[in-house]
Amino acid sequence: MGVTPSASVLRRPRVWLVAQFLLLAVAWAVLDGGQARMLPDSRSYIETSRMGLRESLLQIRTLGYPIFLRGVAAVSPYYAAVPWIQLASLLPVVLLLEAAARRFGATPWQAFAVASGFMLGAVQQGDRVASVLTDYPALLAAGGAVACLLLVVADARHVGGWIGLTAFTVAAYQLRPAYVFMIPLVPARSEEHTSELQSRGLISYAVFC
């Protein structure tokens, strides 16, 4: 007796990953309301986003979040869309983590568990999702950097992984300078240590999530 197409779809971890995200997004919207929260530091980021490049470089704030806010202001002048854009940005990072974990050697359901752990941890910080602050997008950038790190450890010739690792690491720092600690995470890959890195790294990352 063959498996029906609907049953086949339901057996795919990625389908459940997306469904899980949608359920969490609805729960967050109902419980939190999806209203942008302005906190004391929000004003300085907004002010920096309205400056020219030369003036911005003289400010205490790094450029990542002001650039993000400038983009948001183009479609949402009062920044009401910030929480929704920040929440929506979680899904591609989660899917990237899931794909990277598979490439790293995890089974589909193991990869689902790793990506789910990151997603649940991120959504639990509901107040940060809605805040006009760097905390949440910096967390996502760091998650993307770790996902790309898994890709390049699995295959040092993965050009997309290296580009993504560089871009996400720079973004994490520009969003929140404390994430400068991401730079030492980029390891010198050697063939003789690849299998050990894979077995220990996947377990460590799952615990981290």
Short mmCIF file of C-alpha atoms in Angstrom, two decimals:
data_model
loop_
_atom_site.label_atom_id
_atom_site.label_comp_id
_atom_site.label_asym_id
_atom_site.label_seq_id
_atom_site.Cartn_x
_atom_site.Cartn_y
_atom_site.Cartn_z
CA MET A 1 0.00 0.00 0.00
CA GLY A 2 1.53 3.29 -1.17
CA VAL A 3 1.98 6.44 0.88
CA THR A 4 -0.39 9.25 -0.06
CA PRO A 5 1.14 12.61 -1.10
CA SER A 6 -0.27 14.33 1.99
CA ALA A 7 1.21 11.70 4.28
CA SER A 8 4.56 12.03 2.51
CA VAL A 9 4.57 15.80 3.07
CA LEU A 10 3.77 15.38 6.76
CA ARG A 11 6.80 13.16 7.18
CA ARG A 12 9.14 15.96 6.13
CA PRO A 13 10.77 17.70 9.12
CA ARG A 14 11.00 21.00 7.24
CA VAL A 15 7.21 21.12 6.92
CA TRP A 16 6.89 20.78 10.69
CA LEU A 17 9.62 23.36 11.17
CA VAL A 18 7.68 25.95 9.15
CA ALA A 19 4.40 24.95 10.84
CA GLN A 20 6.05 25.33 14.23
CA PHE A 21 7.26 28.82 13.29
CA LEU A 22 3.78 29.87 12.15
CA LEU A 23 2.20 28.62 15.38
CA LEU A 24 4.81 30.41 17.48
CA ALA A 25 4.35 33.61 15.45
CA VAL A 26 0.59 33.53 16.00
CA ALA A 27 1.06 32.86 19.73
CA TRP A 28 3.55 35.72 19.97
CA ALA A 29 1.20 38.10 18.16
CA VAL A 30 -1.72 37.17 20.44
CA LEU A 31 0.24 37.30 23.69
CA ASP A 32 2.53 40.20 22.91
CA GLY A 33 0.40 42.25 20.55
CA GLY A 34 3.17 42.92 18.04
CA GLN A 35 3.59 46.54 19.10
CA ALA A 36 7.00 48.15 18.68
CA ARG A 37 8.63 48.98 22.00
CA MET A 38 10.70 52.12 22.29
CA LEU A 39 13.32 51.86 25.03
CA PRO A 40 15.88 54.42 26.23
CA ASP A 41 18.55 53.30 23.73
CA SER A 42 16.09 53.20 20.81
CA ARG A 43 16.24 56.95 20.29
CA SER A 44 20.00 57.04 19.65
CA TYR A 45 19.70 54.28 17.02
CA ILE A 46 16.87 56.16 15.29
CA GLU A 47 18.80 59.41 15.36
CA THR A 48 21.89 57.74 13.91
CA SER A 49 19.77 56.16 11.14
CA ARG A 50 18.76 59.65 10.00
CA MET A 51 22.35 60.91 9.66
CA GLY A 52 24.62 60.83 6.67
CA LEU A 53 27.39 58.24 6.47
CA ARG A 54 30.18 60.57 7.57
CA GLU A 55 28.24 61.78 10.58
CA SER A 56 27.11 58.24 11.44
CA LEU A 57 30.71 57.07 11.61
CA LEU A 58 31.39 59.62 14.34
CA GLN A 59 28.62 58.27 16.57
CA ILE A 60 28.93 55.73 19.37
CA ARG A 61 26.56 53.34 17.57
CA THR A 62 27.79 50.86 14.99
CA LEU A 63 26.11 51.03 11.58
CA GLY A 64 24.18 47.74 11.47
CA TYR A 65 20.96 48.65 13.25
CA PRO A 66 20.74 52.25 11.96
CA ILE A 67 20.94 50.88 8.41
CA PHE A 68 18.17 48.41 9.25
CA LEU A 69 16.02 51.19 10.75
CA ARG A 70 16.54 53.39 7.69
CA GLY A 71 15.22 50.58 5.52
CA VAL A 72 12.24 50.00 7.81
CA ALA A 73 11.44 53.72 7.87
CA ALA A 74 10.96 53.64 4.10
CA VAL A 75 7.87 51.43 4.53
CA SER A 76 6.95 52.18 8.13
CA PRO A 77 7.83 55.76 9.15
CA TYR A 78 6.93 55.22 12.81
CA TYR A 79 8.73 51.85 12.98
CA ALA A 80 5.56 49.86 13.66
CA ALA A 81 6.83 47.17 11.29
CA VAL A 82 10.05 46.56 13.25
CA PRO A 83 8.70 43.67 15.40
CA TRP A 84 7.18 41.92 12.39
CA ILE A 85 10.27 42.24 10.23
CA GLN A 86 12.48 41.06 13.09
CA LEU A 87 10.20 38.08 13.71
CA ALA A 88 9.98 37.19 10.00
CA SER A 89 13.79 37.25 9.81
CA LEU A 90 13.88 34.31 12.19
CA LEU A 91 12.47 31.80 9.67
CA PRO A 92 15.25 31.98 7.04
CA VAL A 93 17.89 31.68 9.77
CA VAL A 94 16.11 28.63 11.21
CA LEU A 95 15.90 27.01 7.76
CA LEU A 96 19.57 27.77 7.16
CA LEU A 97 20.48 26.12 10.47
CA GLU A 98 18.43 23.07 9.56
CA ALA A 99 20.07 22.78 6.13
CA ALA A 100 23.55 23.33 7.61
CA ALA A 101 23.00 20.66 10.26
CA ARG A 102 22.01 18.19 7.52
CA ARG A 103 25.08 19.07 5.47
CA PHE A 104 27.10 18.62 8.63
CA GLY A 105 25.95 15.02 8.92
CA ALA A 106 22.79 15.16 11.03
CA THR A 107 19.72 13.14 10.11
CA PRO A 108 16.66 15.16 9.03
CA TRP A 109 15.05 14.84 12.45
CA GLN A 110 18.29 15.66 14.28
CA ALA A 111 18.58 18.79 12.14
CA PHE A 112 14.96 19.57 12.97
CA ALA A 113 15.78 19.34 16.69
CA VAL A 114 18.78 21.68 16.36
CA ALA A 115 16.82 24.28 14.37
CA SER A 116 13.80 23.98 16.67
CA GLY A 117 15.97 24.58 19.73
CA PHE A 118 17.28 27.81 18.26
CA MET A 119 13.81 28.91 17.15
CA LEU A 120 12.16 28.24 20.52
CA GLY A 121 14.94 30.05 22.34
CA ALA A 122 14.59 33.06 20.04
CA VAL A 123 10.81 33.29 20.28
CA GLN A 124 10.91 32.99 24.07
CA GLN A 125 12.59 36.40 24.02
CA GLY A 126 9.32 37.96 22.95
CA ASP A 127 10.05 41.32 24.51
CA ARG A 128 13.24 41.60 22.45
CA VAL A 129 11.41 40.70 19.25
CA ALA A 130 9.24 43.79 19.65
CA SER A 131 11.97 46.11 20.93
CA VAL A 132 13.62 48.68 18.69
CA LEU A 133 17.02 47.46 19.82
CA THR A 134 19.88 45.40 18.47
CA ASP A 135 19.52 42.35 20.74
CA TYR A 136 17.21 40.26 18.58
CA PRO A 137 18.64 40.87 15.09
CA ALA A 138 22.15 40.40 16.49
CA LEU A 139 21.06 37.03 17.88
CA LEU A 140 19.79 36.03 14.44
CA ALA A 141 23.01 37.15 12.77
CA ALA A 142 25.01 35.08 15.26
CA GLY A 143 22.78 32.07 14.56
CA GLY A 144 23.34 32.51 10.83
CA ALA A 145 27.10 32.71 11.38
CA VAL A 146 27.10 29.44 13.33
CA ALA A 147 25.03 27.79 10.59
CA CYS A 148 27.55 28.88 7.96
CA LEU A 149 30.36 27.70 10.21
CA LEU A 150 28.82 24.23 10.14
CA LEU A 151 28.74 24.41 6.34
CA VAL A 152 32.42 25.30 5.96
CA VAL A 153 33.55 22.76 8.55
CA ALA A 154 31.62 20.11 6.62
CA ASP A 155 33.11 21.27 3.32
CA ALA A 156 35.90 23.86 3.19
CA ARG A 157 35.15 24.39 -0.52
CA HIS A 158 31.61 25.60 0.18
CA VAL A 159 31.90 29.12 -1.24
CA GLY A 160 28.41 30.12 -0.14
CA GLY A 161 29.24 29.00 3.39
CA TRP A 162 32.33 31.22 3.53
CA ILE A 163 30.46 34.20 2.11
CA GLY A 164 27.63 33.68 4.57
CA LEU A 165 30.02 33.19 7.50
CA THR A 166 31.79 36.45 6.67
CA ALA A 167 28.57 38.39 6.10
CA PHE A 168 26.81 37.12 9.22
CA THR A 169 29.87 37.67 11.43
CA VAL A 170 30.27 41.24 10.19
CA ALA A 171 26.52 41.82 10.61
CA ALA A 172 26.57 40.43 14.16
CA TYR A 173 29.40 42.79 15.11
CA GLN A 174 27.84 45.81 13.37
CA LEU A 175 24.53 45.12 15.10
CA ARG A 176 26.04 44.48 18.52
CA PRO A 177 29.79 44.94 19.05
CA ALA A 178 29.79 42.44 21.91
CA TYR A 179 29.50 39.77 19.21
CA VAL A 180 33.15 40.36 18.32
CA PHE A 181 33.65 37.04 20.13
CA MET A 182 32.23 35.39 16.99
CA ILE A 183 35.51 35.92 15.14
CA PRO A 184 37.51 33.27 17.09
CA LEU A 185 34.77 30.74 16.25
CA VAL A 186 36.11 30.50 12.69
CA PRO A 187 38.40 27.46 12.97
CA ALA A 188 41.39 26.40 10.91
CA ARG A 189 39.96 23.32 9.23
CA SER A 190 42.16 20.26 8.78
CA GLU A 191 41.21 17.00 7.10
CA GLU A 192 42.38 14.82 9.97
CA HIS A 193 40.12 16.60 12.48
CA THR A 194 36.99 16.92 10.37
CA SER A 195 35.15 13.85 11.71
CA GLU A 196 35.96 14.79 15.31
CA LEU A 197 34.78 18.36 14.76
CA GLN A 198 31.56 17.09 13.21
CA SER A 199 30.67 14.70 16.02
CA ARG A 200 31.57 17.06 18.87
CA GLY A 201 30.42 20.23 17.14
CA LEU A 202 26.91 19.04 16.40
CA ILE A 203 26.38 17.89 19.98
CA SER A 204 27.82 21.14 21.35
CA TYR A 205 25.64 23.25 19.10
CA ALA A 206 22.50 21.32 20.00
CA VAL A 207 23.25 21.95 23.69
CA PHE A 208 23.96 25.62 22.90
CA CYS A 209 20.52 25.94 21.30
#
